[in-house]
Tab-separated table of C-alpha atoms in Angstrom:
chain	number	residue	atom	x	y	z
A	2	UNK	CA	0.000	0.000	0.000
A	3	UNK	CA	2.827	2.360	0.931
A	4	UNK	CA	4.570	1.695	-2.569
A	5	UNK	CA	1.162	2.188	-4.512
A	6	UNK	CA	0.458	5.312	-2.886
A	7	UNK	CA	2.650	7.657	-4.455
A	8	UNK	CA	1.414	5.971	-7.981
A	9	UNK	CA	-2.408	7.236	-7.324
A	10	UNK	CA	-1.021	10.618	-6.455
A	11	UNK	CA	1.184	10.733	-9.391
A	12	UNK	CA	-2.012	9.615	-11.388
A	13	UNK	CA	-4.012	12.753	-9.895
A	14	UNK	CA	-1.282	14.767	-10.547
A	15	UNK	CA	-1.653	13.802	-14.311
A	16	UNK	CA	1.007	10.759	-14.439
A	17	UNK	CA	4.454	11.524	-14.859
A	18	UNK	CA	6.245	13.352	-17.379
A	19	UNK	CA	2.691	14.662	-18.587
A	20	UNK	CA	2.782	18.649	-19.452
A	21	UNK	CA	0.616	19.860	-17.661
A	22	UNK	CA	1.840	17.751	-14.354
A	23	UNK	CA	0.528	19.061	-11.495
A	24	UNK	CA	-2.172	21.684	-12.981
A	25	UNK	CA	-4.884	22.519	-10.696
A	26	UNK	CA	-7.486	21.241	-13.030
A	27	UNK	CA	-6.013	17.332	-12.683
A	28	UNK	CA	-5.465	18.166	-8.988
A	29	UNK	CA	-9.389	19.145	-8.435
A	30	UNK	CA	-10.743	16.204	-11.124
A	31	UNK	CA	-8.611	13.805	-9.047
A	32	UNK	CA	-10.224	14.214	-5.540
A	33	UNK	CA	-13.232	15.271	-6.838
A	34	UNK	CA	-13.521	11.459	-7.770
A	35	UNK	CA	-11.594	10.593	-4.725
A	36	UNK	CA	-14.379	12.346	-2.746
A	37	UNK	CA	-17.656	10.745	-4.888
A	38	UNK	CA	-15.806	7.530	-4.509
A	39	UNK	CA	-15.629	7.576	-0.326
A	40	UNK	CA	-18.865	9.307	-0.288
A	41	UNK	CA	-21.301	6.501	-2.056
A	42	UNK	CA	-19.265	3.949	0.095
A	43	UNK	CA	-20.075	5.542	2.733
A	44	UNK	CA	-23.876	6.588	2.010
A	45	UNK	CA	-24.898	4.555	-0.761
A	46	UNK	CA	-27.351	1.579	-0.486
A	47	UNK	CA	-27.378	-1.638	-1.690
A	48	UNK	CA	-25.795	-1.512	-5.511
A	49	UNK	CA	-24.967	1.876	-5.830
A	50	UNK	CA	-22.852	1.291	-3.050
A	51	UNK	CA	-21.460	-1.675	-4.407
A	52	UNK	CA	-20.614	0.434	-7.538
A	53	UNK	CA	-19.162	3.395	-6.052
A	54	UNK	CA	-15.659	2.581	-7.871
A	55	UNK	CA	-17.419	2.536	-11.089
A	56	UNK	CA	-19.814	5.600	-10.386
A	57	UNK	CA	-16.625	7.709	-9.457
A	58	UNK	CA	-14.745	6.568	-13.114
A	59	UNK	CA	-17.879	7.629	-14.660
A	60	UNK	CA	-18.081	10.755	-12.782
A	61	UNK	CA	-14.745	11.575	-13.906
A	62	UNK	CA	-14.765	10.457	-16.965
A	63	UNK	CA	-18.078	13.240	-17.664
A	64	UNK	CA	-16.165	15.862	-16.141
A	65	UNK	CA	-13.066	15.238	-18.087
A	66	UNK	CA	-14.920	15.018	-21.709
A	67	UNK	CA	-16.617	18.285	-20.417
A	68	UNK	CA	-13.249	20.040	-19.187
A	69	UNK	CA	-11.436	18.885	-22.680
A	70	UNK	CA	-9.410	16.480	-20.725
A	71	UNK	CA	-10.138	13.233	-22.391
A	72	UNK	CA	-9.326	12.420	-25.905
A	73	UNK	CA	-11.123	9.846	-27.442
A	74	UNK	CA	-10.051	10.564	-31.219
A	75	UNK	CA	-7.920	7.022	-30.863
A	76	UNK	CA	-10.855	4.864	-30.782
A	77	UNK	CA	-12.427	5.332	-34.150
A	78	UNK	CA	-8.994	3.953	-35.635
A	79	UNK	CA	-9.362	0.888	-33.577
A	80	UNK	CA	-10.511	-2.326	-34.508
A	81	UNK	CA	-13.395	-3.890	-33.559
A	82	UNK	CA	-12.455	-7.313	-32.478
A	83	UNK	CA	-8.776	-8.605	-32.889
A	84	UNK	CA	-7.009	-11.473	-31.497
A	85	UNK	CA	-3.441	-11.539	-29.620
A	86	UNK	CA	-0.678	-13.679	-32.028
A	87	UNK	CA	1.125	-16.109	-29.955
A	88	UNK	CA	5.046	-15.077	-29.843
A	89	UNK	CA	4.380	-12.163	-31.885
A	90	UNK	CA	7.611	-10.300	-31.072
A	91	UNK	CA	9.317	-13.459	-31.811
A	92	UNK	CA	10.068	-16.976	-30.193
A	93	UNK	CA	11.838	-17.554	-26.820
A	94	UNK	CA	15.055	-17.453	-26.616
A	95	UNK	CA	17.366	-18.986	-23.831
A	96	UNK	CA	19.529	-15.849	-22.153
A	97	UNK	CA	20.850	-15.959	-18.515
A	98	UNK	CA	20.579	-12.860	-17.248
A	99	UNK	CA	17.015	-12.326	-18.437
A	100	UNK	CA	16.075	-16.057	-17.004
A	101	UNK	CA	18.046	-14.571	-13.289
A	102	UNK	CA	16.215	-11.426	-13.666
A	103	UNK	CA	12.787	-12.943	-14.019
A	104	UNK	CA	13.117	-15.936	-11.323
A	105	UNK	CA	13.877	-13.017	-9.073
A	106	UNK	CA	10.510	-11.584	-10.223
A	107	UNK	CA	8.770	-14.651	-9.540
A	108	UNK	CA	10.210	-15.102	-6.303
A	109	UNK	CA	8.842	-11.206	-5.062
A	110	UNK	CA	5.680	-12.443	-7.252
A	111	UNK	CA	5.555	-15.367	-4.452
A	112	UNK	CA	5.993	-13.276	-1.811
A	113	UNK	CA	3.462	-10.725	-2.814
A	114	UNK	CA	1.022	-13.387	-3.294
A	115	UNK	CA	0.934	-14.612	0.313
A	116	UNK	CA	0.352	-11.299	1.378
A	117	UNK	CA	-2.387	-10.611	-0.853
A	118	UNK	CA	-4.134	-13.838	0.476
A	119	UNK	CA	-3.089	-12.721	3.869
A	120	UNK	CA	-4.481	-9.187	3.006
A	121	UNK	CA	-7.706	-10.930	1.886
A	122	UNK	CA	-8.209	-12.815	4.532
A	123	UNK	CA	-7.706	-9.419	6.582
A	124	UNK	CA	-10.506	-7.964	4.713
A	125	UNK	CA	-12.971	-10.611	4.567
A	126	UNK	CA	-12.608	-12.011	8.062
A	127	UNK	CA	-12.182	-15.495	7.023
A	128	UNK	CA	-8.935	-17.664	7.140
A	129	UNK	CA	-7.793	-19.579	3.458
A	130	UNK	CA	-6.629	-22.996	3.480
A	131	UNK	CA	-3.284	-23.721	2.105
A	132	UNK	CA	-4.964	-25.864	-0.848
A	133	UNK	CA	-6.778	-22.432	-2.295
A	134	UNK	CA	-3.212	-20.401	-1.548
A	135	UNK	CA	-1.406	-23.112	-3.656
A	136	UNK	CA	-3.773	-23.263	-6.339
A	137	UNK	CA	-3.323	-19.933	-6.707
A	138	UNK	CA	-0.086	-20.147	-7.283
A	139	UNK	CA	-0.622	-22.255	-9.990
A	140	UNK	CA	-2.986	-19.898	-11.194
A	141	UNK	CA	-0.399	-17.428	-11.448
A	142	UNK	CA	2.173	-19.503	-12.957
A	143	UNK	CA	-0.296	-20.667	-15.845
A	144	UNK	CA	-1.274	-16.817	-16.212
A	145	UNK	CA	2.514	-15.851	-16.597
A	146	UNK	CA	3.376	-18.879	-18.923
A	147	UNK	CA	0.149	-18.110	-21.149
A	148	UNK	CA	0.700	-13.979	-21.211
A	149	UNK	CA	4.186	-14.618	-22.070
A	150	UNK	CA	3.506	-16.496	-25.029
A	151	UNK	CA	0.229	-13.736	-25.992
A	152	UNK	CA	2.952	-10.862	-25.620
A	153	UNK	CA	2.077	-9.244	-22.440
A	154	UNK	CA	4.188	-7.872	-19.818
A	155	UNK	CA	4.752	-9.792	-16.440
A	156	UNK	CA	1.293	-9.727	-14.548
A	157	UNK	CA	1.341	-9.960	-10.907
A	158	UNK	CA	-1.396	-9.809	-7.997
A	159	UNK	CA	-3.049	-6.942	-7.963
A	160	UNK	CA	-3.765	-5.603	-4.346
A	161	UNK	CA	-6.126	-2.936	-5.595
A	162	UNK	CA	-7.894	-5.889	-5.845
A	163	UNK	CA	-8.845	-6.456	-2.436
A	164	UNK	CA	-9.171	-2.856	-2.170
A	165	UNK	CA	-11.650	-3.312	-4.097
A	166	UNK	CA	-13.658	-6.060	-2.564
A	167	UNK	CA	-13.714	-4.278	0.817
A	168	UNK	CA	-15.032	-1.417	-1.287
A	169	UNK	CA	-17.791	-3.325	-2.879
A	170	UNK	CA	-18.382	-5.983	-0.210
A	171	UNK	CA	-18.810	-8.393	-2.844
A	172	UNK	CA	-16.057	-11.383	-1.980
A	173	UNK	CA	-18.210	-14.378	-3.891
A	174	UNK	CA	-15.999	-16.489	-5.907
A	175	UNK	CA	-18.879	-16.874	-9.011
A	176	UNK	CA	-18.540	-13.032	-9.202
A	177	UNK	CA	-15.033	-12.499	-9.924
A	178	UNK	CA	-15.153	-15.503	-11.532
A	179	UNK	CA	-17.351	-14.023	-13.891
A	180	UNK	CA	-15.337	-10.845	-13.880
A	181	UNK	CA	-12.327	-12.726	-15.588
A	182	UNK	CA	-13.933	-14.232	-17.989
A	183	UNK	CA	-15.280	-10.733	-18.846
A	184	UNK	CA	-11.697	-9.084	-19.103
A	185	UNK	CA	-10.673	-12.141	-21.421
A	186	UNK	CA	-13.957	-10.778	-23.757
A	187	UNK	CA	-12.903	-7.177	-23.354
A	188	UNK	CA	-9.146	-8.191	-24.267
A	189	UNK	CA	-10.453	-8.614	-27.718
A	190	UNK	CA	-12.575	-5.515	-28.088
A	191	UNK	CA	-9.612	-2.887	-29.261
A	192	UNK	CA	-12.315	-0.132	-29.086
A	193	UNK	CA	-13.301	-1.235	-25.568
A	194	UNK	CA	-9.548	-1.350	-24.437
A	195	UNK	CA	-8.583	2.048	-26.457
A	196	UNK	CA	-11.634	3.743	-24.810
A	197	UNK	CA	-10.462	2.595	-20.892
A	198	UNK	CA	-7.180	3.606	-21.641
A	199	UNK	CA	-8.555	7.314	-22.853
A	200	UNK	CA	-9.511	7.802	-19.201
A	201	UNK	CA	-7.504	10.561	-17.739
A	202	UNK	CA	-4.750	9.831	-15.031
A	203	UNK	CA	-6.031	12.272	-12.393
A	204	UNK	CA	-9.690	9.884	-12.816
A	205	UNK	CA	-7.893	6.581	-12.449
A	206	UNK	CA	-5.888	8.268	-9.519
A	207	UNK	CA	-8.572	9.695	-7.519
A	208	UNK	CA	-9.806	5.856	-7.960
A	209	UNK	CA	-6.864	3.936	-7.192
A	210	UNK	CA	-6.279	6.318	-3.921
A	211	UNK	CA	-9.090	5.232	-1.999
A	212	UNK	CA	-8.406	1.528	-2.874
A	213	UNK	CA	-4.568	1.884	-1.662
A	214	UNK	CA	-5.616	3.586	1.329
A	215	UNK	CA	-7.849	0.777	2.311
A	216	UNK	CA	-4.225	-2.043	1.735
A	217	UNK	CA	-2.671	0.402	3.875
A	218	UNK	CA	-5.327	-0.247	6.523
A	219	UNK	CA	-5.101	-3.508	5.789
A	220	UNK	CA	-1.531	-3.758	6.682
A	221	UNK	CA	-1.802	-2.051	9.693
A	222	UNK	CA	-4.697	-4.317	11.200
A	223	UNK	CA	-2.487	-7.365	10.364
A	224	UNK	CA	0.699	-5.862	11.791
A	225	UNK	CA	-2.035	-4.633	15.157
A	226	UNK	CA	-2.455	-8.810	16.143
A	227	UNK	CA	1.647	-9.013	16.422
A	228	UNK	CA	2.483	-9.352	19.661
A	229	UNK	CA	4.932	-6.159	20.261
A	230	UNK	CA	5.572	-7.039	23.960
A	231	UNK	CA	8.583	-9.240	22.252
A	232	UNK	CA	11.614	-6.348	21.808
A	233	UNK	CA	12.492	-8.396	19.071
A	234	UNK	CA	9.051	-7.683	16.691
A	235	UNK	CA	9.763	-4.473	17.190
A	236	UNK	CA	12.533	-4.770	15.636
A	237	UNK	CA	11.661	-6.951	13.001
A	238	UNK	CA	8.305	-5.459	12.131
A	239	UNK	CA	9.986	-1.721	11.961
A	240	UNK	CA	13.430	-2.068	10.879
A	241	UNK	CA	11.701	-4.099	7.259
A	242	UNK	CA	9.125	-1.214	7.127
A	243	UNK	CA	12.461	1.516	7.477
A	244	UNK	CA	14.556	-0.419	4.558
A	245	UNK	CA	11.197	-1.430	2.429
A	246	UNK	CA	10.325	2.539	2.456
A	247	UNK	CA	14.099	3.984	2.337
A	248	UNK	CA	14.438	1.456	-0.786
A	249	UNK	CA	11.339	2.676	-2.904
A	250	UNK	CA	11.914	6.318	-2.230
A	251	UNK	CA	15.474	6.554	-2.132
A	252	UNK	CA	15.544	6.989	-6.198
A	253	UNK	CA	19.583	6.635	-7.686
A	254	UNK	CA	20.508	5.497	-4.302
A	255	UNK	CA	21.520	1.744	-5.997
A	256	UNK	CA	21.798	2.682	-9.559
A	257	UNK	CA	25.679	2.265	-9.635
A	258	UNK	CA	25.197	-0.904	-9.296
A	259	UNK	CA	25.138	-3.919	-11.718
A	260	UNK	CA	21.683	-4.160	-12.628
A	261	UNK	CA	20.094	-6.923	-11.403
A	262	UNK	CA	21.333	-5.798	-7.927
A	263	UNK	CA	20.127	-1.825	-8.263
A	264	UNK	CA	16.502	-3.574	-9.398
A	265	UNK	CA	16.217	-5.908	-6.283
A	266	UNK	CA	17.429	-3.204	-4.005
A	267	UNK	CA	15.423	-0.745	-5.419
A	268	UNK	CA	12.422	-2.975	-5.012
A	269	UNK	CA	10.613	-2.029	-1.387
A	270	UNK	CA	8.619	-4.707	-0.932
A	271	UNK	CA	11.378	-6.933	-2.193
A	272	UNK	CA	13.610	-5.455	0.037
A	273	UNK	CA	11.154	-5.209	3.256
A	274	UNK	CA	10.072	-8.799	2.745
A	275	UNK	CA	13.582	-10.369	2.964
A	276	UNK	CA	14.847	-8.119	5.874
A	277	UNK	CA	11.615	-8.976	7.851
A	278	UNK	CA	12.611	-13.258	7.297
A	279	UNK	CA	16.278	-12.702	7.919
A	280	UNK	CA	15.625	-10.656	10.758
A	281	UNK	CA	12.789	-12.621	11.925
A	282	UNK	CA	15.262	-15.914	11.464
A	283	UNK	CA	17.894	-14.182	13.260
A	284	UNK	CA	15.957	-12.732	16.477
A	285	UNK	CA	13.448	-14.865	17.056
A	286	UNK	CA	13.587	-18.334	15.581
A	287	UNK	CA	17.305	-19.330	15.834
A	288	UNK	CA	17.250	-17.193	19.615
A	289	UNK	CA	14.912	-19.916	20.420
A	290	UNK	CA	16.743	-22.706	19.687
């Protein structure tokens, strides 16, 4: 949650490198969703609560056609329906440091997995069984394999994700089941996919905000059942959280580096997640014995 933050407010900012970054008008669109966003989950009823995500895109989305902020001049050139050509910037091809760089993915991939389900579980109030955390594993790995081959860059768990289900209240499996099947349909609608990605940064951050805010929470609830009268989780639990933060927002600090290296130690949660099992290793479990 801490590392996504800065992404929404980049987003309401107008997402970096845009020209007019930090212009008053993407500032005001971008909480103005925030706000409609917070404000149906709070006093909405029944669907339209449910829906508040979508009803604050939509919001934004009028306000920005109205303001001149959203260009949809791209979507008349796209196609209606198109399929994705398997290996269509060319076949595999067996490199080591690529193969190094992307186990090392996988392995922060694993890491952030458990703490989505962990996060879920948070925000749900139930407890998942380690049969549905390792078949979702294998989810993941068929997802990577498959993308791969279809051209897409590495996908990961998405923690805006359970953001969003604690937004909605809507947890059932047949639901997002539903929901992927529907992002496999809109995959091949160009139109469809070159109208979402018209929407405005500031929209998608004043969106995204409220959903990283609520992992944040998350986190902190989790971190609240640790029992802190041990010295040693205190040292654990805040020394990860210093070198996880210092890591993502100390920009250059590694780049000197050979690059595998200044990508893994530039990587907070990476870099929080190891020091927190080394550290918990070192205090608590090998103290022990």
């Amino acid at each position: 949650g801490i590392s996504l933050a800065p992404i929404a407010m980049e987003d309401i900012a107008g997402g970096a490198g845009a020209p007019d970054y930090g212009s008053i008008q993407n500032i005001a669109v971008g909480f103005a969703v925030f706000a409609v966003v917070i404000l149906i989950s709070k006093f909405g009823r029944g669907s339209i609560k449910s829906l508040s995500l979508l009803f604050g895109i939509a919001f934004g989305a009028i306000i920005a056609s109205a303001t001149g902020m959203m260009d949809i001049s791209a979507v008349r050139d796209a196609k209606w329906v198109q399929i994705s050509s398997p290996f269509f910037f060319g076949l595999p091809e067996i490199k080591l440091g690529p193969i190094v760089m992307m186990t090392v993915f996988s392995i922060v991939n694993v890491i952030q997995c458990f703490g989505a389900f962990t996060a879920y579980d948070e925000v749900v109030g139930e407890e998942t069984d380690e049969a549905v955390k390792i078949n979702g594993m294998r989810a993941q790995i068929a997802s990577q394999a498959i993308g791969g081959a279809l051209g897409a860059v590495p996908n990961t768990v998405f923690n805006e994700n359970i953001g969003l289900i604690k937004i909605s209240r809507i947890a059932d499996r047949s639901v997002i089941l539903i929901t992927g099947f529907m992002l496999i349909g809109l995959g091949l609608l160009p139109k469809m996919a070159t109208l979402l990605a018209a929407i405005p940064k500031p929209v998608l951050g004043g969106v995204t905000l409220a959903l990283f805010g609520i992992i944040i929470s998350a986190g902190m609830s989790i971190l609240s059942k640790v029992d802190f009268s041990d010295n040693n989780n205190f040292t654990v639990a805040g020394t990860s959280m210093a070198i996880g933060v210092g890591s993502l927002f100390a920009e250059g600090a590694f780049a000197r580096l050979p690059g595998t290296a200044s990508m893994l130690l530039g990587n907070g949660m990476f870099m929080a997640s190891v020091s927190a099992v080394l550290l918990n290793a070192l205090l608590n479990k090998f103290n022990r014995s």
